[in-house]
mmCIF file with all atom_site columns, C-alpha atoms in Angstrom:
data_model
loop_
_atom_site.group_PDB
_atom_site.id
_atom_site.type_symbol
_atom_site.label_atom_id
_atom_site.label_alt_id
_atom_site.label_comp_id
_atom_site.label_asym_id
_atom_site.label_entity_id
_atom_site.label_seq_id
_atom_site.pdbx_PDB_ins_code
_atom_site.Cartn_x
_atom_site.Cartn_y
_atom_site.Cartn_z
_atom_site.occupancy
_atom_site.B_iso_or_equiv
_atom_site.pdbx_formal_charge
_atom_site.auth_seq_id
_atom_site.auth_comp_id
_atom_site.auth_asym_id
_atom_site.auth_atom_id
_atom_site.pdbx_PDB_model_num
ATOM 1   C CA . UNK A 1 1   ? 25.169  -16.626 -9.452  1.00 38.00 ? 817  UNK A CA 1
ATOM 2   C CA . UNK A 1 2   ? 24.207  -20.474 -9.414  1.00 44.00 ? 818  UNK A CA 1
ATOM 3   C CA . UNK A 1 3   ? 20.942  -21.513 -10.602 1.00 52.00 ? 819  UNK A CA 1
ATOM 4   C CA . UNK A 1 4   ? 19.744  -21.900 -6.956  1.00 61.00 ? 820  UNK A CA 1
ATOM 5   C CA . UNK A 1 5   ? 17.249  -19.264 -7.336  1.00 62.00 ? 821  UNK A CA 1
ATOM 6   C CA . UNK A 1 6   ? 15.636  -20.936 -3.845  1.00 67.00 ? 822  UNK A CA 1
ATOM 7   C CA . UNK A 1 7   ? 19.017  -20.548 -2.241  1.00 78.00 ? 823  UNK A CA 1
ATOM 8   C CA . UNK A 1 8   ? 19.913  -17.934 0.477   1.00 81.00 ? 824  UNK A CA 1
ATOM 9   C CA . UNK A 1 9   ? 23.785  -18.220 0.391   1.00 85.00 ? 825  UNK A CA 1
ATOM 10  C CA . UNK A 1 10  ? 23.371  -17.893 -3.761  1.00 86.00 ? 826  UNK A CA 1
ATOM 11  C CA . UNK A 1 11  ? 21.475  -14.696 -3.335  1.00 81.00 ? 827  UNK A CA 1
ATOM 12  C CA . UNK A 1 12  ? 24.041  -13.291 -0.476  1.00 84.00 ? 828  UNK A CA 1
ATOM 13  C CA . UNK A 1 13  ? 26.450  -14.351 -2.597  1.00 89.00 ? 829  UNK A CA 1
ATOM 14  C CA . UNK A 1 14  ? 25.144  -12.360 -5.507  1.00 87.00 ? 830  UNK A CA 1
ATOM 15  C CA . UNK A 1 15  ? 24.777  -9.128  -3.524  1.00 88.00 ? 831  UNK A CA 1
ATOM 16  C CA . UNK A 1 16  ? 27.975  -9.343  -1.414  1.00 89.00 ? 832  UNK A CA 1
ATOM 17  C CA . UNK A 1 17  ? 29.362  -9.612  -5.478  1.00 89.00 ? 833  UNK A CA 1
ATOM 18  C CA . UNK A 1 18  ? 27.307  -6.680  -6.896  1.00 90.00 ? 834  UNK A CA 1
ATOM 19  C CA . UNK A 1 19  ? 28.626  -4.035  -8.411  1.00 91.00 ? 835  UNK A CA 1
ATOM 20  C CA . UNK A 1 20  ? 28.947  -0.674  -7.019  1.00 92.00 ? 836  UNK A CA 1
ATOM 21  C CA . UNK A 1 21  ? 28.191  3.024   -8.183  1.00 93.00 ? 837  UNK A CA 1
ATOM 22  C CA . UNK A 1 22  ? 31.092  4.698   -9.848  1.00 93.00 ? 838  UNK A CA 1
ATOM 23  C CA . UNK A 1 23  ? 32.201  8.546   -10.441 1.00 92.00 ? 839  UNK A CA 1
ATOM 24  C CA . UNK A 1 24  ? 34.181  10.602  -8.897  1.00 88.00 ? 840  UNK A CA 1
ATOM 25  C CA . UNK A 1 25  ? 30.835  13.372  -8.828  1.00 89.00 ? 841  UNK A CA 1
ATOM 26  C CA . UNK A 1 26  ? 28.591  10.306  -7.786  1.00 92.00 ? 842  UNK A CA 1
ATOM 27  C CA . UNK A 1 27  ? 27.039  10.938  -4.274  1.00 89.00 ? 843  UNK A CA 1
ATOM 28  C CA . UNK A 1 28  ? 26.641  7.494   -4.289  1.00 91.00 ? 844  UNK A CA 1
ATOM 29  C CA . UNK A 1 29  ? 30.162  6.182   -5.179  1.00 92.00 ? 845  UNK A CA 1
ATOM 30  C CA . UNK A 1 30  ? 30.782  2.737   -3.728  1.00 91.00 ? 846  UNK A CA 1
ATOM 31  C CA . UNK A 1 31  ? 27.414  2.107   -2.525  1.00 90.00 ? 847  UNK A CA 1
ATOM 32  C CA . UNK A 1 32  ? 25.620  -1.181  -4.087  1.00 94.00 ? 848  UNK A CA 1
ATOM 33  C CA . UNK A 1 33  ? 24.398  -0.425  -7.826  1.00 94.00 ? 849  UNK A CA 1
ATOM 34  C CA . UNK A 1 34  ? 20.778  -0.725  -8.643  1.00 96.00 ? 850  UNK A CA 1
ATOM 35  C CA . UNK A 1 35  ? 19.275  -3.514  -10.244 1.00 93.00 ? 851  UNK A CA 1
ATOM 36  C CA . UNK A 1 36  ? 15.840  -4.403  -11.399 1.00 93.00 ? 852  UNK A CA 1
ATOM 37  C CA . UNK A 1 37  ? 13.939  -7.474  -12.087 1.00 90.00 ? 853  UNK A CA 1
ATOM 38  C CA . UNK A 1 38  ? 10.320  -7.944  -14.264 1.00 90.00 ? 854  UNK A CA 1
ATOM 39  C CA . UNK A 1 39  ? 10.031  -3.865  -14.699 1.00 92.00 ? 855  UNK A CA 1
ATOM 40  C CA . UNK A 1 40  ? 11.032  -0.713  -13.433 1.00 93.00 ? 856  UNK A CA 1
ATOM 41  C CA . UNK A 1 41  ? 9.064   2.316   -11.630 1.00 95.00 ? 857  UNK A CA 1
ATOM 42  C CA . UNK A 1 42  ? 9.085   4.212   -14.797 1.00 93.00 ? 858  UNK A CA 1
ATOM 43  C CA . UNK A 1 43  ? 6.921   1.210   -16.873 1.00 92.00 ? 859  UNK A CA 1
ATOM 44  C CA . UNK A 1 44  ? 4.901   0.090   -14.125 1.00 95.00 ? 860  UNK A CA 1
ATOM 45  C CA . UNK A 1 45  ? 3.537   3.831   -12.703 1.00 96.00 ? 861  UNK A CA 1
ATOM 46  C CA . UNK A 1 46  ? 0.919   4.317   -15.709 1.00 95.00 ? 862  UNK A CA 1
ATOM 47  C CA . UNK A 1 47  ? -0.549  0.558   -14.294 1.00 96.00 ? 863  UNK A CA 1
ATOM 48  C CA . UNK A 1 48  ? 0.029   1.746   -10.670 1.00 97.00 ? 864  UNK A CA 1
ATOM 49  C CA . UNK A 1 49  ? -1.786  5.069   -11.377 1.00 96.00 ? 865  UNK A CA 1
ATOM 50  C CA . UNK A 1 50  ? -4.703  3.104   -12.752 1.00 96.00 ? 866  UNK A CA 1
ATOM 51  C CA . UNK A 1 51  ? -5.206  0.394   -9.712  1.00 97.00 ? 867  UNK A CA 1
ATOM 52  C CA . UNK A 1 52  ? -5.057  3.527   -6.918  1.00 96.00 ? 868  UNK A CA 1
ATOM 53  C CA . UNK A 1 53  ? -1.291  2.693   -6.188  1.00 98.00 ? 869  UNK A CA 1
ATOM 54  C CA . UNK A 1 54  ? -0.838  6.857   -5.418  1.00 97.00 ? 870  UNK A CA 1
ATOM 55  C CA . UNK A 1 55  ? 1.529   8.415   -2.809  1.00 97.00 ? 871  UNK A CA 1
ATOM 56  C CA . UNK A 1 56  ? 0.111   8.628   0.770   1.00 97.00 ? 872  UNK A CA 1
ATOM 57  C CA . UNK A 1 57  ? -0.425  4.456   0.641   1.00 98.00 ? 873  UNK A CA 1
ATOM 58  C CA . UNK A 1 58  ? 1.899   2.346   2.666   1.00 98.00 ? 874  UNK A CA 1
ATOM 59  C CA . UNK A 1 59  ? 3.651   0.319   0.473   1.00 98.00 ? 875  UNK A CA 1
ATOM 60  C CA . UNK A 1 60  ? 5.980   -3.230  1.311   1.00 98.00 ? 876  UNK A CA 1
ATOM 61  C CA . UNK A 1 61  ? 8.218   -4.432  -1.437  1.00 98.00 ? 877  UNK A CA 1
ATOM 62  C CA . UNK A 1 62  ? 8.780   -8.096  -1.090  1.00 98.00 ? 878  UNK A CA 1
ATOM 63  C CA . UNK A 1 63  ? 12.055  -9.273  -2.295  1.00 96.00 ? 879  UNK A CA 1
ATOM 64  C CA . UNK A 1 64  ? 13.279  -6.245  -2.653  1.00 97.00 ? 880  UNK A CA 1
ATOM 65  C CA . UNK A 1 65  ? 17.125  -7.197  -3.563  1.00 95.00 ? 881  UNK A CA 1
ATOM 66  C CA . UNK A 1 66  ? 18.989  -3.924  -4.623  1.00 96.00 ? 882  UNK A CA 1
ATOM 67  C CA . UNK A 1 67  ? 15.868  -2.886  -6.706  1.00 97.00 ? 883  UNK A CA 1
ATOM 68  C CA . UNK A 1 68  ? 15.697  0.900   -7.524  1.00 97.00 ? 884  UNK A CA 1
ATOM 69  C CA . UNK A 1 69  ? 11.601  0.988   -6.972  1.00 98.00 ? 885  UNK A CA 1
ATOM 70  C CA . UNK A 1 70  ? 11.828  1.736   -3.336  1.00 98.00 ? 886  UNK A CA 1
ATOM 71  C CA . UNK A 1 71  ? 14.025  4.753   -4.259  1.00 98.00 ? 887  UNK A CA 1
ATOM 72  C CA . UNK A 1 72  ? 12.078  5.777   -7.578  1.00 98.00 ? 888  UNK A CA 1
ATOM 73  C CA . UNK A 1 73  ? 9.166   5.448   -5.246  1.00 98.00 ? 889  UNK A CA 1
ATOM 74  C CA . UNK A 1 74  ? 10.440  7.976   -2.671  1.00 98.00 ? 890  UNK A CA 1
ATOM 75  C CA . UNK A 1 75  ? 11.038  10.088  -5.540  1.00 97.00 ? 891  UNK A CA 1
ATOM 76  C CA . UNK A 1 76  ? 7.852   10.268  -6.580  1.00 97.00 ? 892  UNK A CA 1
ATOM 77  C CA . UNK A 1 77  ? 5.972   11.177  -3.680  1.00 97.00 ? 893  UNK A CA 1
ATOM 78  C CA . UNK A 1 78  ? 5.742   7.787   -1.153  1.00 98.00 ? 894  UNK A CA 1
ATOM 79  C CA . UNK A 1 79  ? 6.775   8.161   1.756   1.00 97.00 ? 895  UNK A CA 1
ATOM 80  C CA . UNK A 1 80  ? 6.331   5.248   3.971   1.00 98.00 ? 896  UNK A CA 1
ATOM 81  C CA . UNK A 1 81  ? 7.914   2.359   1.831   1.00 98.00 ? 897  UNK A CA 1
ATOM 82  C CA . UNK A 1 82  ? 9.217   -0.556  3.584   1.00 98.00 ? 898  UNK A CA 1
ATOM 83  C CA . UNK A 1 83  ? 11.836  -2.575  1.826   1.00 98.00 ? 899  UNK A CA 1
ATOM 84  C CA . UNK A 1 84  ? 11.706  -6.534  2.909   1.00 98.00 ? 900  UNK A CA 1
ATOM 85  C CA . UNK A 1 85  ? 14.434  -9.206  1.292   1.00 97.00 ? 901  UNK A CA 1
ATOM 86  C CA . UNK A 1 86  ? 15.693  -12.516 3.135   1.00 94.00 ? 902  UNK A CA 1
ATOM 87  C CA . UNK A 1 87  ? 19.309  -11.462 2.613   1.00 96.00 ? 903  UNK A CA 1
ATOM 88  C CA . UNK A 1 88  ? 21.027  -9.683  5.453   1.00 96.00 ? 904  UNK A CA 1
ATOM 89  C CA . UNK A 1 89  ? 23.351  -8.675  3.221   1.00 97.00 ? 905  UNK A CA 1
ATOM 90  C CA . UNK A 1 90  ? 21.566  -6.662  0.252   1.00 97.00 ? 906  UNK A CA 1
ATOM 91  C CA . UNK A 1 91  ? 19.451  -4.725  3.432   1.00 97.00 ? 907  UNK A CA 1
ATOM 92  C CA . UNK A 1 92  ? 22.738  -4.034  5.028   1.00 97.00 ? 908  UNK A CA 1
ATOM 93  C CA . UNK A 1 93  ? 24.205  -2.616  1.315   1.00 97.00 ? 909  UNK A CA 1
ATOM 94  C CA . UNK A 1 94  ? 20.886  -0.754  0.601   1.00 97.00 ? 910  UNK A CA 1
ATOM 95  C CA . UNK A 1 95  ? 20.354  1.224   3.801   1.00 97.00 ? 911  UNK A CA 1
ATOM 96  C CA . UNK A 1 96  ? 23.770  2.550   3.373   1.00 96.00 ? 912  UNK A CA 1
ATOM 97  C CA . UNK A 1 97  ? 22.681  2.974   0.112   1.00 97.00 ? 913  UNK A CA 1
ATOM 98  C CA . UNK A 1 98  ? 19.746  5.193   1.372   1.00 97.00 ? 914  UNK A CA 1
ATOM 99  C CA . UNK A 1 99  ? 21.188  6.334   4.271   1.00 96.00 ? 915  UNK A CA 1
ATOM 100 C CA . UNK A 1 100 ? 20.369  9.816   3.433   1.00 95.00 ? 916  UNK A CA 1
ATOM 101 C CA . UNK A 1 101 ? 16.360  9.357   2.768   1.00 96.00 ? 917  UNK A CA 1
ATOM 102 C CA . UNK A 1 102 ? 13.478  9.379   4.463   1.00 96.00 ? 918  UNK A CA 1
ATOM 103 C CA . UNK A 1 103 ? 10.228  7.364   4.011   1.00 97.00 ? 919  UNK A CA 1
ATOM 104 C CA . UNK A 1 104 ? 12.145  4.081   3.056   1.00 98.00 ? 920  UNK A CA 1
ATOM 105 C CA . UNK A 1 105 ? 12.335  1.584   5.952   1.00 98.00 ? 921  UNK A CA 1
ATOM 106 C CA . UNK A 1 106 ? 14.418  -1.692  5.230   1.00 98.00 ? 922  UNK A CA 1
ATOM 107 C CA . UNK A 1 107 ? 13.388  -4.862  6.957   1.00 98.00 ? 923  UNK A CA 1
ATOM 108 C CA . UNK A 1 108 ? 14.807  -8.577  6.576   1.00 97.00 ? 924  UNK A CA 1
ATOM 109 C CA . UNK A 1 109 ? 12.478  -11.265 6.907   1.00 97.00 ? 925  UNK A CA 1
ATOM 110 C CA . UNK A 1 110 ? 11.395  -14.421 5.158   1.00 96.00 ? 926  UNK A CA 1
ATOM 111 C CA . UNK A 1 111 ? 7.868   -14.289 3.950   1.00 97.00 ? 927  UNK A CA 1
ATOM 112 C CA . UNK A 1 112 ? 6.924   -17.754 4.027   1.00 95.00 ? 928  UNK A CA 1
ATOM 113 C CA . UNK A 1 113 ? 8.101   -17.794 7.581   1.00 96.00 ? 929  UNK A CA 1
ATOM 114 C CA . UNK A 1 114 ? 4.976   -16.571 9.397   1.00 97.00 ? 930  UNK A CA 1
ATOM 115 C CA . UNK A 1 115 ? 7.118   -15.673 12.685  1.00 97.00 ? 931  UNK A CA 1
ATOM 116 C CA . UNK A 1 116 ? 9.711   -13.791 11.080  1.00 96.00 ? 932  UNK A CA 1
ATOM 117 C CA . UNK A 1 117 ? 6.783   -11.854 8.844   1.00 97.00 ? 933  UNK A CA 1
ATOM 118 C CA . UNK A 1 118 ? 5.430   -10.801 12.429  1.00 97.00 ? 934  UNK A CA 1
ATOM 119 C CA . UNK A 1 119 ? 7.177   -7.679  12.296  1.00 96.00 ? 935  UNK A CA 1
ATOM 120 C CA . UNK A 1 120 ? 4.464   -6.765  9.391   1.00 98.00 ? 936  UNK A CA 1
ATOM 121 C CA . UNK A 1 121 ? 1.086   -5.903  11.635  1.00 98.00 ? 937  UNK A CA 1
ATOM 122 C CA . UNK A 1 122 ? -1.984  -7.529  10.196  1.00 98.00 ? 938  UNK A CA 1
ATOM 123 C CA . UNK A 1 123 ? -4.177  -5.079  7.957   1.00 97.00 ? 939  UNK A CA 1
ATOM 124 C CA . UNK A 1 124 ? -0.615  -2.479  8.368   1.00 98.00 ? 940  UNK A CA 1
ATOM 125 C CA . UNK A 1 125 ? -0.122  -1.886  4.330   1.00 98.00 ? 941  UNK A CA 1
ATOM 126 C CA . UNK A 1 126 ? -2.275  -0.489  1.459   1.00 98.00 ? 942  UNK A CA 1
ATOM 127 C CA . UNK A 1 127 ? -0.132  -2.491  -1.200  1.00 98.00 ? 943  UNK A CA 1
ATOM 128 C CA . UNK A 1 128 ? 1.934   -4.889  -1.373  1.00 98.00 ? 944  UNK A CA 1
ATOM 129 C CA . UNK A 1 129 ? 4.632   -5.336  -4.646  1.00 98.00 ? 945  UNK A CA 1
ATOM 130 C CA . UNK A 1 130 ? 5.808   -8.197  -5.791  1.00 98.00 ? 946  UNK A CA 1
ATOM 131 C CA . UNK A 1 131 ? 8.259   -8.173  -8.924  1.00 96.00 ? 947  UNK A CA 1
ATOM 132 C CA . UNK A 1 132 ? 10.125  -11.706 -9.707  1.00 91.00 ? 948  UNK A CA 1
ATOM 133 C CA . UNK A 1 133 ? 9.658   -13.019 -5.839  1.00 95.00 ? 949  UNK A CA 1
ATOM 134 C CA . UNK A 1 134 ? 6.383   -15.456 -6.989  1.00 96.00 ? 950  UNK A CA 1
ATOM 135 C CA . UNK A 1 135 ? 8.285   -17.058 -9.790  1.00 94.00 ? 951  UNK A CA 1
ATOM 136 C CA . UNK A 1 136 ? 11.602  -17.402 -7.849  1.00 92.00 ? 952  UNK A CA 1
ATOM 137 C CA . UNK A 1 137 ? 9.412   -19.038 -4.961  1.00 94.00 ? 953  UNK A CA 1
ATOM 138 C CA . UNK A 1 138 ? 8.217   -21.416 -8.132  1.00 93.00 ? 954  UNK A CA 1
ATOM 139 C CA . UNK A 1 139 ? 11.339  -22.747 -8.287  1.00 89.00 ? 955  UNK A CA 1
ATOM 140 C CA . UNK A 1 140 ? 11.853  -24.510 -4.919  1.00 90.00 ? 956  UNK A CA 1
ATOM 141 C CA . UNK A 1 141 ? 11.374  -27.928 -4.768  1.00 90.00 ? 957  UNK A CA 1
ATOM 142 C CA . UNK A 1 142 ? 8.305   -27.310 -2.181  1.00 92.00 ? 958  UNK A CA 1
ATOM 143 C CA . UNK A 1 143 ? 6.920   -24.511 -4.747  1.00 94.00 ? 959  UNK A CA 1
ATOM 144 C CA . UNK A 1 144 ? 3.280   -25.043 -3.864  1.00 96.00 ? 960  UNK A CA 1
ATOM 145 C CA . UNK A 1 145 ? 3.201   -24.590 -0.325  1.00 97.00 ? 961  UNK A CA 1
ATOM 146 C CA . UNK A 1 146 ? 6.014   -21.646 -0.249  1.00 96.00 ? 962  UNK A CA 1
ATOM 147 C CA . UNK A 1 147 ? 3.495   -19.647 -2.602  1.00 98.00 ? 963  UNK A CA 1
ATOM 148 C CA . UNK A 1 148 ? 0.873   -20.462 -0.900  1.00 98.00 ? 964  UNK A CA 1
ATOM 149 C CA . UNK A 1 149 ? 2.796   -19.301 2.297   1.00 98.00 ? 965  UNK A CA 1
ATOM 150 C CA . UNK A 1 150 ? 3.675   -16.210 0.762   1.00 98.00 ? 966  UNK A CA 1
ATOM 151 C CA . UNK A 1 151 ? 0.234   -15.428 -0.576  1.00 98.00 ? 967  UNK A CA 1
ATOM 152 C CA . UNK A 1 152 ? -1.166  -16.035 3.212   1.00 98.00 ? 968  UNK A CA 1
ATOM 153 C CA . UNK A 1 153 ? 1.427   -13.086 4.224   1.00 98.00 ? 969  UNK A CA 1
ATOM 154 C CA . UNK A 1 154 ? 0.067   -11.033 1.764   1.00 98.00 ? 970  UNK A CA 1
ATOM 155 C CA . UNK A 1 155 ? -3.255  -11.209 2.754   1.00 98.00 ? 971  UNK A CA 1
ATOM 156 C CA . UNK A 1 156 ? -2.579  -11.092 6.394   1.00 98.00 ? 972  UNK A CA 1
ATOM 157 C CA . UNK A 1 157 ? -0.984  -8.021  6.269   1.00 98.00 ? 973  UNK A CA 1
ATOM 158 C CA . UNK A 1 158 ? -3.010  -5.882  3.486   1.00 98.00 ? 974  UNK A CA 1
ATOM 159 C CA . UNK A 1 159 ? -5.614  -3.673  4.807   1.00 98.00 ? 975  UNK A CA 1
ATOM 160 C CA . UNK A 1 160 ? -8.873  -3.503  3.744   1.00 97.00 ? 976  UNK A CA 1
ATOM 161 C CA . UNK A 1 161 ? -9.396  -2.654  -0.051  1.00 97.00 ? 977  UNK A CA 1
ATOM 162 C CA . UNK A 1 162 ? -5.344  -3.165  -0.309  1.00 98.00 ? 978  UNK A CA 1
ATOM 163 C CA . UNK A 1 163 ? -3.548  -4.463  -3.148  1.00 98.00 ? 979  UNK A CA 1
ATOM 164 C CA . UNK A 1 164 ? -1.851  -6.466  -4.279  1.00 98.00 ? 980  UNK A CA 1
ATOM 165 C CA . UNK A 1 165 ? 0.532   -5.927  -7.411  1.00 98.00 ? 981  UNK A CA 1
ATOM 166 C CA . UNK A 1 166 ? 2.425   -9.140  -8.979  1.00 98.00 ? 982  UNK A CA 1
ATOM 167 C CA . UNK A 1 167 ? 4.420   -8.931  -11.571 1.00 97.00 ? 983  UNK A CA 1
ATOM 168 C CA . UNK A 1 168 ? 5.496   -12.584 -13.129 1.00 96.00 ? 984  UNK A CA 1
ATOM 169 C CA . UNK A 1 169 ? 6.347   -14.620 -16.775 1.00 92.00 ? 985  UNK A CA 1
ATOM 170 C CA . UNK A 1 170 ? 3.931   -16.695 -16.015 1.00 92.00 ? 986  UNK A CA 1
ATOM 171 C CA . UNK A 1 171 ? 0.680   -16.910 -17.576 1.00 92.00 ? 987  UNK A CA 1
ATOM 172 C CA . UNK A 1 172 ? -2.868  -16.006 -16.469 1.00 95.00 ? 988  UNK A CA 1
ATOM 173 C CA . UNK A 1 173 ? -3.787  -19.571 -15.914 1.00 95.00 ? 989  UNK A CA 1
ATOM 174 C CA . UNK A 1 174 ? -1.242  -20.976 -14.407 1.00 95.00 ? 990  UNK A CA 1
ATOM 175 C CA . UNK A 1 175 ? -0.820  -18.048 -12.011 1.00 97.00 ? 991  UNK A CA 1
ATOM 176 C CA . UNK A 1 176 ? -4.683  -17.809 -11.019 1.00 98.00 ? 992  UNK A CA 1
ATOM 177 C CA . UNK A 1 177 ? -4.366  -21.530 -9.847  1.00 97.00 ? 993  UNK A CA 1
ATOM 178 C CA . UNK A 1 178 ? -2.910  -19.813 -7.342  1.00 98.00 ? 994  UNK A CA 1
ATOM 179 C CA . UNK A 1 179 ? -4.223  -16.861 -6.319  1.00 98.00 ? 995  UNK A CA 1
ATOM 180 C CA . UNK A 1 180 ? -7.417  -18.402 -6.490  1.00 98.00 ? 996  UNK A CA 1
ATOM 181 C CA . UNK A 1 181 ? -6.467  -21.563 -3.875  1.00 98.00 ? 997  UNK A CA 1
ATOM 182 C CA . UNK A 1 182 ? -8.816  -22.618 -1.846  1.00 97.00 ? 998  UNK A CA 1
ATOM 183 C CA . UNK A 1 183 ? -6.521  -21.621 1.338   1.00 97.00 ? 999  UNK A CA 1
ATOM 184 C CA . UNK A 1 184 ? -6.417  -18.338 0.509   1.00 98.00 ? 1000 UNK A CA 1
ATOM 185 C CA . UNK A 1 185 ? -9.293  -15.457 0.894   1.00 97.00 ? 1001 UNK A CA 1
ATOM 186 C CA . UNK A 1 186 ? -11.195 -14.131 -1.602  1.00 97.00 ? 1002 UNK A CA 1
ATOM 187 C CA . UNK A 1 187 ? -9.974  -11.414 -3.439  1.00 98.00 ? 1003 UNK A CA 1
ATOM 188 C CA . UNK A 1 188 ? -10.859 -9.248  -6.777  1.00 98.00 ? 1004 UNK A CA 1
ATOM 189 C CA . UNK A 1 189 ? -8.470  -9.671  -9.378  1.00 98.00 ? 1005 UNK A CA 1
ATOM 190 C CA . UNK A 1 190 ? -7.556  -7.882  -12.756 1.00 98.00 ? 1006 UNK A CA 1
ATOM 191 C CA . UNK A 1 191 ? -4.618  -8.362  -14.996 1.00 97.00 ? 1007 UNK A CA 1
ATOM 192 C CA . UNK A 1 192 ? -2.599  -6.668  -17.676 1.00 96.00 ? 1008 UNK A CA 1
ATOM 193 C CA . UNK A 1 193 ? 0.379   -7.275  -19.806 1.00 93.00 ? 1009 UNK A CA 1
ATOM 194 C CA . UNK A 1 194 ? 3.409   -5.190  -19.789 1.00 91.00 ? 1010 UNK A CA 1
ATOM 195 C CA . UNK A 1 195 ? 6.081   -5.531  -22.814 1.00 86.00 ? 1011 UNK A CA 1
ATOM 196 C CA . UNK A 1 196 ? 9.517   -7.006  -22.025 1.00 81.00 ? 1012 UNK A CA 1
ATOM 197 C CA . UNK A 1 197 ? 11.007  -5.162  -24.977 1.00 56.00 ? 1013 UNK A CA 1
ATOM 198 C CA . UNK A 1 198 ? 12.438  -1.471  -23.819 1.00 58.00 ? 1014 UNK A CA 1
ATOM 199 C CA . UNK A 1 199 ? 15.099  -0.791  -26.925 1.00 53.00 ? 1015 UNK A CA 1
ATOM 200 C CA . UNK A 1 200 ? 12.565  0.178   -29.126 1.00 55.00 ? 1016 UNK A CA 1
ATOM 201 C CA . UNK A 1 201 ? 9.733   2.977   -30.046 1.00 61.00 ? 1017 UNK A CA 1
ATOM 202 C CA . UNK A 1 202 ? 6.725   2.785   -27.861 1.00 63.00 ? 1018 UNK A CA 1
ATOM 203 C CA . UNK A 1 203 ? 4.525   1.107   -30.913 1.00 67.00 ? 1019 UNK A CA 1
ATOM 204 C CA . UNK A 1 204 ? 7.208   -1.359  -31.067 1.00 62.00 ? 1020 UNK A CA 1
ATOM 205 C CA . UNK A 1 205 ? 7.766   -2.612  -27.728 1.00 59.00 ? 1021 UNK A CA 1
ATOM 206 C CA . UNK A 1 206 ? 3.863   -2.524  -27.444 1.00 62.00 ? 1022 UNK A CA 1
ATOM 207 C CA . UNK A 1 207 ? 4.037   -5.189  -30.640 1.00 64.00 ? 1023 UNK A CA 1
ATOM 208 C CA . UNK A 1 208 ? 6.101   -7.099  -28.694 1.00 65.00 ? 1024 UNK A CA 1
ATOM 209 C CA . UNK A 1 209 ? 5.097   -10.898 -28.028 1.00 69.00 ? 1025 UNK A CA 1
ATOM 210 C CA . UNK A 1 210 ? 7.587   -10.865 -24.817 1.00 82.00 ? 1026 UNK A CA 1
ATOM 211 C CA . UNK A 1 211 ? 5.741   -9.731  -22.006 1.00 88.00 ? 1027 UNK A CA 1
ATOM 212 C CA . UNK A 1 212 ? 5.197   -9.694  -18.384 1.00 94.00 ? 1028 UNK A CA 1
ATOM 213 C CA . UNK A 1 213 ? 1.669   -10.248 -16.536 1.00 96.00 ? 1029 UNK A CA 1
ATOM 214 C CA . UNK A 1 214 ? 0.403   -7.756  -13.952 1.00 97.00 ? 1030 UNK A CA 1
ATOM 215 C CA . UNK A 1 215 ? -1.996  -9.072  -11.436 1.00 98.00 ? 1031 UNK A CA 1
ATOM 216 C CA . UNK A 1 216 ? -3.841  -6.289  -9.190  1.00 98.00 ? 1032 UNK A CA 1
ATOM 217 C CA . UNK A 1 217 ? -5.623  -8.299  -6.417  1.00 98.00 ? 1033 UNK A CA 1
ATOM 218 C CA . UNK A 1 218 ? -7.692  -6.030  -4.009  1.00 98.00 ? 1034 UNK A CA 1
ATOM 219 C CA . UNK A 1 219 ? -8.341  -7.156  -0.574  1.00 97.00 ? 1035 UNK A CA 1
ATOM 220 C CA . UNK A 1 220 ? -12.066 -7.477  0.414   1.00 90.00 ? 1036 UNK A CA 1
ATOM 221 C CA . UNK A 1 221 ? -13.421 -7.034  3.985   1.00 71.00 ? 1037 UNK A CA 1
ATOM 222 C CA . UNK A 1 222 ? -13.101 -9.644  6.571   1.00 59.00 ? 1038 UNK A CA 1
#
C-alpha cells in the first residue's frame, strides 16, 4: 500500500491484496486473513471492562478493515456488533468471512459523509470503537474538518451515557483539541495508556515508553 492513508482506491487496493487464511483443516481457508491496527480484543477488554463496554451494548466499529475485534467480540458475548468501513471491498471479503455468525452486521459507509452515516439512527449505539480511523482521518489534507465530521457522527448516533472508545498515537493534548471543539457536545472524558510492546513479559511491555492512548468519552444527555 501507498502512503495515501486518505485514499479509497489505496485501501481497496490493500484489501482486494490481503492475504487469505490457509490450512487444509481451516474452516476459514481462503477467506480474507485478520488484521489489526492500535490493539487487539485481548489488550483492550481489561480497559473495556472498566468503562462499562460489557456484552448486551450495541456496539459500531468504525473503520473496521479486516480487523478481528468484531469477531473476538462475538466471541465473547456481543451480540449486536455492526461492522462499518468505506471500502466495498473489505465488507464484501469479511461477511464471507463471517458468513456463518450471528450478531455481526457489516455496513459500508463514509463517516464524515452525514448522508451515507444515515443508515446509523441517532441515539441507536451504546459505544462506538475507534482504533487507527482518527489518526488516518489526520492525514488528509482537510484533517480538521474530516475529524470534526467524524466526531459529529459519533455523537449523533451514541445514546445517552454511550461511549466512546478511541484508540490513537497521538498525545493527550493534541487529541483533546479535538474532542473538546467547540462544534462538538459536551462530553466526559478519561484516558489511559496501553503499551505498544507485546513480545515481552507483562512487567516489560508495561515499562515500555511506546504506547497507545485510550480515550473513553461518555455521552451526556441532550
Amino acid at each position: 500500500m501507498d502512503d495515501s492513508w486518505d485514499s479509497k482506491v489505496a485501501w481497496d487496493s490493500r484489501y482486494e491484496s490481503e492475504k487469505v487464511e490457509e490450512g487444509e483443516e481451516n474452516r476459514l481457508a481462503g477467506k480474507i486473513r485478520t488484521f489489526d491496527w492500535h490493539q487487539n480484543y485481548h489488550k483492550l477488554d481489561p480497559l473495556l471492562q472498566q468503562y462499562g463496554v460489557t456484552p448486551g451494548k450495541k456496539v459500531v466499529i468504525l473503520g473496521c478493515g479486516n480487523s478481528k475485534l468484531p469477531e473476538d467480540m462475538a466471541d465473547n458475548g456481543f451480540n449486536s456488533i455492526i461492522g462499518l468501513d468505506w471500502s466495498e471491498v473489505v465488507i464484501a471479503k469479511m461477511q464471507e468471512r463471517c458468513a456463518d455468525r450471528t450478531g455481526i452486521e457489516w455496513k459500508t459507509a463514509d463517516v464524515v459523509d452525514p448522508e451515507s452515516m444515515k443508515q446509523i439512527p441517532d441515539q441507536s449505539q451504546d459505544v462506538v470503537i475507534d482504533k487507527a480511523l482518527f489518526d488516518c482521518l489526520m492525514s488528509r489534507p482537510d484533517s480538521t474538518d474530516s475529524v470534526l465530521g467524524m466526531l459529529e457522527q459519533v455523537q449523533r448516533i451514541l445514546a445517552t451515557g454511550g461511549l466512546y472508545i478511541l484508540v490513537t498515537h497521538g498525545d493527550v493534548e493534541s487529541r483533546m483539541w479535538y474532542l473538546q471543539n467547540a462544534k462538538l457536545k459536551d462530553w466526559t472524558i478519561q484516558n489511559a495508556q496501553i503499551s505498544i510492546l507485546e513480545l515481552g513479559t507483562e512487567e516489560e511491555n508495561a515499562k515500555c515508553s511506546l504506547k497507545h492512548t485510550l480515550f473513553a468519552c461518555r455521552s451526556q444527555s441532550t
